[in-house]
Amino acid sequence: MTTSMADRVACEPRTAFVLAGGAALGAMQAGMVHALYERGIAPDLLIGTSAGALNAAFLASRPATVATAQELAAVWRGLRRSDILPLRPATLLSGLAGRRDHLIPDRALRRLAARHLQFERLEQAVIPLHLSPSTCWPGPRCACPTAR
């Protein structure tokens, strides 16, 4: 009895890193990834939401090495709240009043991504990547998978 290549691939173990949101969790994930990479455990798929989406995108843009985990930790150590969440009372109030479609401008987050991600489009990720943005508004969830 012979097995096809598809059957063999389907039987091989696969590893996904699922990275949750929350700034403190995002910072801790760098240590978790470091420990996994030290033990030779690397993802075949990355899934992330909010801060976890930033980490997943960072990891997907680089090889799965301890050095990558160390780079991610260095990014977190160097961040300040204003690097991600530049709170401006006028924008926040306008958003809460429904005059804007956001509470916090995305410029700082875009700068952070441009500075640290080694791709411009999700399809260019080294590791398949699925992102779920965070929202505080009711409605359907949005998933952003890579095209593979």
mmCIF file with all atom_site columns, C-alpha atoms in Angstrom:
data_model
loop_
_atom_site.group_PDB
_atom_site.id
_atom_site.type_symbol
_atom_site.label_atom_id
_atom_site.label_alt_id
_atom_site.label_comp_id
_atom_site.label_asym_id
_atom_site.label_entity_id
_atom_site.label_seq_id
_atom_site.pdbx_PDB_ins_code
_atom_site.Cartn_x
_atom_site.Cartn_y
_atom_site.Cartn_z
_atom_site.occupancy
_atom_site.B_iso_or_equiv
_atom_site.pdbx_formal_charge
_atom_site.auth_seq_id
_atom_site.auth_comp_id
_atom_site.auth_asym_id
_atom_site.auth_atom_id
_atom_site.pdbx_PDB_model_num
ATOM 1   C CA . MET A 1 1   ? 0.000   0.000  0.000  1.00 0.00 ? 1   MET A CA 1
ATOM 2   C CA . THR A 1 2   ? 1.530   3.330  -1.032 1.00 0.00 ? 2   THR A CA 1
ATOM 3   C CA . THR A 1 3   ? 0.772   6.696  0.418  1.00 0.00 ? 3   THR A CA 1
ATOM 4   C CA . SER A 1 4   ? 0.564   9.810  -1.651 1.00 0.00 ? 4   SER A CA 1
ATOM 5   C CA . MET A 1 5   ? 2.610   12.942 -0.916 1.00 0.00 ? 5   MET A CA 1
ATOM 6   C CA . ALA A 1 6   ? -0.593  14.700 0.212  1.00 0.00 ? 6   ALA A CA 1
ATOM 7   C CA . ASP A 1 7   ? -1.272  11.918 2.746  1.00 0.00 ? 7   ASP A CA 1
ATOM 8   C CA . ARG A 1 8   ? 2.279   12.168 4.111  1.00 0.00 ? 8   ARG A CA 1
ATOM 9   C CA . VAL A 1 9   ? 2.079   15.958 4.407  1.00 0.00 ? 9   VAL A CA 1
ATOM 10  C CA . ALA A 1 10  ? -1.329  15.734 6.116  1.00 0.00 ? 10  ALA A CA 1
ATOM 11  C CA . CYS A 1 11  ? 0.133   13.361 8.737  1.00 0.00 ? 11  CYS A CA 1
ATOM 12  C CA . GLU A 1 12  ? 3.172   15.507 9.558  1.00 0.00 ? 12  GLU A CA 1
ATOM 13  C CA . PRO A 1 13  ? 2.855   17.492 12.755 1.00 0.00 ? 13  PRO A CA 1
ATOM 14  C CA . ARG A 1 14  ? 2.271   21.211 12.293 1.00 0.00 ? 14  ARG A CA 1
ATOM 15  C CA . THR A 1 15  ? 2.958   23.947 14.791 1.00 0.00 ? 15  THR A CA 1
ATOM 16  C CA . ALA A 1 16  ? 1.017   27.193 15.090 1.00 0.00 ? 16  ALA A CA 1
ATOM 17  C CA . PHE A 1 17  ? 1.835   30.062 17.414 1.00 0.00 ? 17  PHE A CA 1
ATOM 18  C CA . VAL A 1 18  ? -1.375  31.838 18.440 1.00 0.00 ? 18  VAL A CA 1
ATOM 19  C CA . LEU A 1 19  ? -0.524  35.208 19.956 1.00 0.00 ? 19  LEU A CA 1
ATOM 20  C CA . ALA A 1 20  ? -3.234  37.032 21.914 1.00 0.00 ? 20  ALA A CA 1
ATOM 21  C CA . GLY A 1 21  ? -3.710  40.752 22.310 1.00 0.00 ? 21  GLY A CA 1
ATOM 22  C CA . GLY A 1 22  ? -2.834  42.987 25.220 1.00 0.00 ? 22  GLY A CA 1
ATOM 23  C CA . ALA A 1 23  ? 0.299   45.077 25.538 1.00 0.00 ? 23  ALA A CA 1
ATOM 24  C CA . ALA A 1 24  ? 1.663   43.201 28.561 1.00 0.00 ? 24  ALA A CA 1
ATOM 25  C CA . LEU A 1 25  ? 1.022   39.869 26.842 1.00 0.00 ? 25  LEU A CA 1
ATOM 26  C CA . GLY A 1 26  ? 2.734   41.172 23.730 1.00 0.00 ? 26  GLY A CA 1
ATOM 27  C CA . ALA A 1 27  ? 5.877   41.929 25.690 1.00 0.00 ? 27  ALA A CA 1
ATOM 28  C CA . MET A 1 28  ? 5.790   38.532 27.434 1.00 0.00 ? 28  MET A CA 1
ATOM 29  C CA . GLN A 1 29  ? 5.340   36.740 24.113 1.00 0.00 ? 29  GLN A CA 1
ATOM 30  C CA . ALA A 1 30  ? 8.879   37.743 23.149 1.00 0.00 ? 30  ALA A CA 1
ATOM 31  C CA . GLY A 1 31  ? 10.185  35.628 26.045 1.00 0.00 ? 31  GLY A CA 1
ATOM 32  C CA . MET A 1 32  ? 7.889   32.726 25.184 1.00 0.00 ? 32  MET A CA 1
ATOM 33  C CA . VAL A 1 33  ? 9.061   32.765 21.557 1.00 0.00 ? 33  VAL A CA 1
ATOM 34  C CA . HIS A 1 34  ? 12.686  32.918 22.721 1.00 0.00 ? 34  HIS A CA 1
ATOM 35  C CA . ALA A 1 35  ? 12.201  29.801 24.871 1.00 0.00 ? 35  ALA A CA 1
ATOM 36  C CA . LEU A 1 36  ? 10.488  27.934 22.020 1.00 0.00 ? 36  LEU A CA 1
ATOM 37  C CA . TYR A 1 37  ? 13.145  28.891 19.455 1.00 0.00 ? 37  TYR A CA 1
ATOM 38  C CA . GLU A 1 38  ? 15.913  27.831 21.886 1.00 0.00 ? 38  GLU A CA 1
ATOM 39  C CA . ARG A 1 39  ? 14.322  24.377 21.943 1.00 0.00 ? 39  ARG A CA 1
ATOM 40  C CA . GLY A 1 40  ? 14.051  24.195 18.158 1.00 0.00 ? 40  GLY A CA 1
ATOM 41  C CA . ILE A 1 41  ? 10.283  24.693 18.103 1.00 0.00 ? 41  ILE A CA 1
ATOM 42  C CA . ALA A 1 42  ? 9.333   26.922 15.172 1.00 0.00 ? 42  ALA A CA 1
ATOM 43  C CA . PRO A 1 43  ? 5.907   27.772 13.778 1.00 0.00 ? 43  PRO A CA 1
ATOM 44  C CA . ASP A 1 44  ? 4.463   26.611 10.477 1.00 0.00 ? 44  ASP A CA 1
ATOM 45  C CA . LEU A 1 45  ? 1.691   29.181 10.966 1.00 0.00 ? 45  LEU A CA 1
ATOM 46  C CA . LEU A 1 46  ? 1.374   32.406 12.960 1.00 0.00 ? 46  LEU A CA 1
ATOM 47  C CA . ILE A 1 47  ? -1.952  33.801 14.201 1.00 0.00 ? 47  ILE A CA 1
ATOM 48  C CA . GLY A 1 48  ? -2.233  37.039 16.136 1.00 0.00 ? 48  GLY A CA 1
ATOM 49  C CA . THR A 1 49  ? -4.611  39.707 17.319 1.00 0.00 ? 49  THR A CA 1
ATOM 50  C CA . SER A 1 50  ? -3.827  43.244 18.516 1.00 0.00 ? 50  SER A CA 1
ATOM 51  C CA . ALA A 1 51  ? -0.370  43.251 20.150 1.00 0.00 ? 51  ALA A CA 1
ATOM 52  C CA . GLY A 1 52  ? -0.087  39.572 19.217 1.00 0.00 ? 52  GLY A CA 1
ATOM 53  C CA . ALA A 1 53  ? -0.693  40.527 15.576 1.00 0.00 ? 53  ALA A CA 1
ATOM 54  C CA . LEU A 1 54  ? 2.265   42.905 15.728 1.00 0.00 ? 54  LEU A CA 1
ATOM 55  C CA . ASN A 1 55  ? 4.440   40.141 17.186 1.00 0.00 ? 55  ASN A CA 1
ATOM 56  C CA . ALA A 1 56  ? 3.193   37.573 14.668 1.00 0.00 ? 56  ALA A CA 1
ATOM 57  C CA . ALA A 1 57  ? 3.936   39.927 11.759 1.00 0.00 ? 57  ALA A CA 1
ATOM 58  C CA . PHE A 1 58  ? 7.419   40.633 13.163 1.00 0.00 ? 58  PHE A CA 1
ATOM 59  C CA . LEU A 1 59  ? 8.121   36.889 13.476 1.00 0.00 ? 59  LEU A CA 1
ATOM 60  C CA . ALA A 1 60  ? 6.677   36.147 10.037 1.00 0.00 ? 60  ALA A CA 1
ATOM 61  C CA . SER A 1 61  ? 9.054   38.633 8.457  1.00 0.00 ? 61  SER A CA 1
ATOM 62  C CA . ARG A 1 62  ? 12.193  36.928 9.764  1.00 0.00 ? 62  ARG A CA 1
ATOM 63  C CA . PRO A 1 63  ? 13.738  33.477 10.129 1.00 0.00 ? 63  PRO A CA 1
ATOM 64  C CA . ALA A 1 64  ? 12.678  31.461 13.181 1.00 0.00 ? 64  ALA A CA 1
ATOM 65  C CA . THR A 1 65  ? 15.875  31.951 15.189 1.00 0.00 ? 65  THR A CA 1
ATOM 66  C CA . VAL A 1 66  ? 16.810  32.899 18.740 1.00 0.00 ? 66  VAL A CA 1
ATOM 67  C CA . ALA A 1 67  ? 18.260  36.123 17.306 1.00 0.00 ? 67  ALA A CA 1
ATOM 68  C CA . THR A 1 68  ? 14.809  37.011 15.945 1.00 0.00 ? 68  THR A CA 1
ATOM 69  C CA . ALA A 1 69  ? 13.260  36.479 19.389 1.00 0.00 ? 69  ALA A CA 1
ATOM 70  C CA . GLN A 1 70  ? 15.972  38.668 20.905 1.00 0.00 ? 70  GLN A CA 1
ATOM 71  C CA . GLU A 1 71  ? 15.242  41.395 18.328 1.00 0.00 ? 71  GLU A CA 1
ATOM 72  C CA . LEU A 1 72  ? 11.545  41.240 19.216 1.00 0.00 ? 72  LEU A CA 1
ATOM 73  C CA . ALA A 1 73  ? 12.347  41.579 22.924 1.00 0.00 ? 73  ALA A CA 1
ATOM 74  C CA . ALA A 1 74  ? 14.546  44.586 22.157 1.00 0.00 ? 74  ALA A CA 1
ATOM 75  C CA . VAL A 1 75  ? 11.670  46.239 20.279 1.00 0.00 ? 75  VAL A CA 1
ATOM 76  C CA . TRP A 1 76  ? 9.378   45.774 23.284 1.00 0.00 ? 76  TRP A CA 1
ATOM 77  C CA . ARG A 1 77  ? 12.011  47.061 25.716 1.00 0.00 ? 77  ARG A CA 1
ATOM 78  C CA . GLY A 1 78  ? 12.417  50.205 23.619 1.00 0.00 ? 78  GLY A CA 1
ATOM 79  C CA . LEU A 1 79  ? 8.710   51.008 23.223 1.00 0.00 ? 79  LEU A CA 1
ATOM 80  C CA . ARG A 1 80  ? 6.843   53.768 24.974 1.00 0.00 ? 80  ARG A CA 1
ATOM 81  C CA . ARG A 1 81  ? 3.070   54.131 25.087 1.00 0.00 ? 81  ARG A CA 1
ATOM 82  C CA . SER A 1 82  ? 3.250   57.079 22.704 1.00 0.00 ? 82  SER A CA 1
ATOM 83  C CA . ASP A 1 83  ? 4.983   54.862 20.116 1.00 0.00 ? 83  ASP A CA 1
ATOM 84  C CA . ILE A 1 84  ? 1.744   52.902 19.699 1.00 0.00 ? 84  ILE A CA 1
ATOM 85  C CA . LEU A 1 85  ? -1.073  54.769 21.432 1.00 0.00 ? 85  LEU A CA 1
ATOM 86  C CA . PRO A 1 86  ? -0.585  58.504 21.098 1.00 0.00 ? 86  PRO A CA 1
ATOM 87  C CA . LEU A 1 87  ? -3.587  59.609 23.124 1.00 0.00 ? 87  LEU A CA 1
ATOM 88  C CA . ARG A 1 88  ? -5.046  62.914 22.025 1.00 0.00 ? 88  ARG A CA 1
ATOM 89  C CA . PRO A 1 89  ? -8.135  63.967 23.997 1.00 0.00 ? 89  PRO A CA 1
ATOM 90  C CA . ALA A 1 90  ? -9.778  65.740 21.038 1.00 0.00 ? 90  ALA A CA 1
ATOM 91  C CA . THR A 1 91  ? -9.442  62.677 18.779 1.00 0.00 ? 91  THR A CA 1
ATOM 92  C CA . LEU A 1 92  ? -10.617 60.364 21.537 1.00 0.00 ? 92  LEU A CA 1
ATOM 93  C CA . LEU A 1 93  ? -13.693 62.477 22.247 1.00 0.00 ? 93  LEU A CA 1
ATOM 94  C CA . SER A 1 94  ? -14.509 62.860 18.541 1.00 0.00 ? 94  SER A CA 1
ATOM 95  C CA . GLY A 1 95  ? -14.299 59.090 18.128 1.00 0.00 ? 95  GLY A CA 1
ATOM 96  C CA . LEU A 1 96  ? -16.508 58.410 21.126 1.00 0.00 ? 96  LEU A CA 1
ATOM 97  C CA . ALA A 1 97  ? -19.031 60.956 19.833 1.00 0.00 ? 97  ALA A CA 1
ATOM 98  C CA . GLY A 1 98  ? -19.110 59.195 16.444 1.00 0.00 ? 98  GLY A CA 1
ATOM 99  C CA . ARG A 1 99  ? -17.521 62.034 14.489 1.00 0.00 ? 99  ARG A CA 1
ATOM 100 C CA . ARG A 1 100 ? -14.465 59.905 13.643 1.00 0.00 ? 100 ARG A CA 1
ATOM 101 C CA . ASP A 1 101 ? -14.089 56.242 12.794 1.00 0.00 ? 101 ASP A CA 1
ATOM 102 C CA . HIS A 1 102 ? -11.246 55.788 15.304 1.00 0.00 ? 102 HIS A CA 1
ATOM 103 C CA . LEU A 1 103 ? -10.277 56.619 18.861 1.00 0.00 ? 103 LEU A CA 1
ATOM 104 C CA . ILE A 1 104 ? -6.528  56.727 18.294 1.00 0.00 ? 104 ILE A CA 1
ATOM 105 C CA . PRO A 1 105 ? -4.802  57.742 15.053 1.00 0.00 ? 105 PRO A CA 1
ATOM 106 C CA . ASP A 1 106 ? -2.956  54.936 13.278 1.00 0.00 ? 106 ASP A CA 1
ATOM 107 C CA . ARG A 1 107 ? 0.100   56.969 12.205 1.00 0.00 ? 107 ARG A CA 1
ATOM 108 C CA . ALA A 1 108 ? 2.293   55.845 15.112 1.00 0.00 ? 108 ALA A CA 1
ATOM 109 C CA . LEU A 1 109 ? 1.368   52.196 14.620 1.00 0.00 ? 109 LEU A CA 1
ATOM 110 C CA . ARG A 1 110 ? 2.080   52.446 10.883 1.00 0.00 ? 110 ARG A CA 1
ATOM 111 C CA . ARG A 1 111 ? 5.512   53.964 11.638 1.00 0.00 ? 111 ARG A CA 1
ATOM 112 C CA . LEU A 1 112 ? 6.250   51.141 14.090 1.00 0.00 ? 112 LEU A CA 1
ATOM 113 C CA . ALA A 1 113 ? 5.295   48.501 11.508 1.00 0.00 ? 113 ALA A CA 1
ATOM 114 C CA . ALA A 1 114 ? 7.299   50.183 8.742  1.00 0.00 ? 114 ALA A CA 1
ATOM 115 C CA . ARG A 1 115 ? 10.352  50.369 11.011 1.00 0.00 ? 115 ARG A CA 1
ATOM 116 C CA . HIS A 1 116 ? 10.287  46.740 12.185 1.00 0.00 ? 116 HIS A CA 1
ATOM 117 C CA . LEU A 1 117 ? 8.564   44.545 9.592  1.00 0.00 ? 117 LEU A CA 1
ATOM 118 C CA . GLN A 1 118 ? 10.671  43.175 6.772  1.00 0.00 ? 118 GLN A CA 1
ATOM 119 C CA . PHE A 1 119 ? 7.821   43.062 4.261  1.00 0.00 ? 119 PHE A CA 1
ATOM 120 C CA . GLU A 1 120 ? 5.235   45.475 2.933  1.00 0.00 ? 120 GLU A CA 1
ATOM 121 C CA . ARG A 1 121 ? 2.451   43.015 2.136  1.00 0.00 ? 121 ARG A CA 1
ATOM 122 C CA . LEU A 1 122 ? 1.225   40.060 4.203  1.00 0.00 ? 122 LEU A CA 1
ATOM 123 C CA . GLU A 1 123 ? 1.691   37.758 1.216  1.00 0.00 ? 123 GLU A CA 1
ATOM 124 C CA . GLN A 1 124 ? 5.456   38.333 1.484  1.00 0.00 ? 124 GLN A CA 1
ATOM 125 C CA . ALA A 1 125 ? 5.666   36.768 4.955  1.00 0.00 ? 125 ALA A CA 1
ATOM 126 C CA . VAL A 1 126 ? 8.247   34.004 5.374  1.00 0.00 ? 126 VAL A CA 1
ATOM 127 C CA . ILE A 1 127 ? 5.796   32.058 7.589  1.00 0.00 ? 127 ILE A CA 1
ATOM 128 C CA . PRO A 1 128 ? 2.038   31.959 6.782  1.00 0.00 ? 128 PRO A CA 1
ATOM 129 C CA . LEU A 1 129 ? 0.333   34.642 8.817  1.00 0.00 ? 129 LEU A CA 1
ATOM 130 C CA . HIS A 1 130 ? -3.261  35.316 9.892  1.00 0.00 ? 130 HIS A CA 1
ATOM 131 C CA . LEU A 1 131 ? -4.090  38.538 11.707 1.00 0.00 ? 131 LEU A CA 1
ATOM 132 C CA . SER A 1 132 ? -7.225  39.657 13.486 1.00 0.00 ? 132 SER A CA 1
ATOM 133 C CA . PRO A 1 133 ? -7.415  43.366 14.284 1.00 0.00 ? 133 PRO A CA 1
ATOM 134 C CA . SER A 1 134 ? -8.843  44.583 17.555 1.00 0.00 ? 134 SER A CA 1
ATOM 135 C CA . THR A 1 135 ? -11.957 46.675 17.631 1.00 0.00 ? 135 THR A CA 1
ATOM 136 C CA . CYS A 1 136 ? -14.094 48.167 20.326 1.00 0.00 ? 136 CYS A CA 1
ATOM 137 C CA . TRP A 1 137 ? -17.039 48.658 17.951 1.00 0.00 ? 137 TRP A CA 1
ATOM 138 C CA . PRO A 1 138 ? -19.755 46.003 17.645 1.00 0.00 ? 138 PRO A CA 1
ATOM 139 C CA . GLY A 1 139 ? -20.034 44.197 14.364 1.00 0.00 ? 139 GLY A CA 1
ATOM 140 C CA . PRO A 1 140 ? -18.541 41.307 12.438 1.00 0.00 ? 140 PRO A CA 1
ATOM 141 C CA . ARG A 1 141 ? -14.915 40.395 13.069 1.00 0.00 ? 141 ARG A CA 1
ATOM 142 C CA . CYS A 1 142 ? -12.394 40.851 10.316 1.00 0.00 ? 142 CYS A CA 1
ATOM 143 C CA . ALA A 1 143 ? -9.619  38.359 9.632  1.00 0.00 ? 143 ALA A CA 1
ATOM 144 C CA . CYS A 1 144 ? -6.596  39.184 7.495  1.00 0.00 ? 144 CYS A CA 1
ATOM 145 C CA . PRO A 1 145 ? -5.054  35.935 6.243  1.00 0.00 ? 145 PRO A CA 1
ATOM 146 C CA . THR A 1 146 ? -2.072  35.789 3.937  1.00 0.00 ? 146 THR A CA 1
ATOM 147 C CA . ALA A 1 147 ? -2.704  34.468 0.454  1.00 0.00 ? 147 ALA A CA 1
ATOM 148 C CA . ARG A 1 148 ? -0.974  31.096 0.162  1.00 0.00 ? 148 ARG A CA 1
#
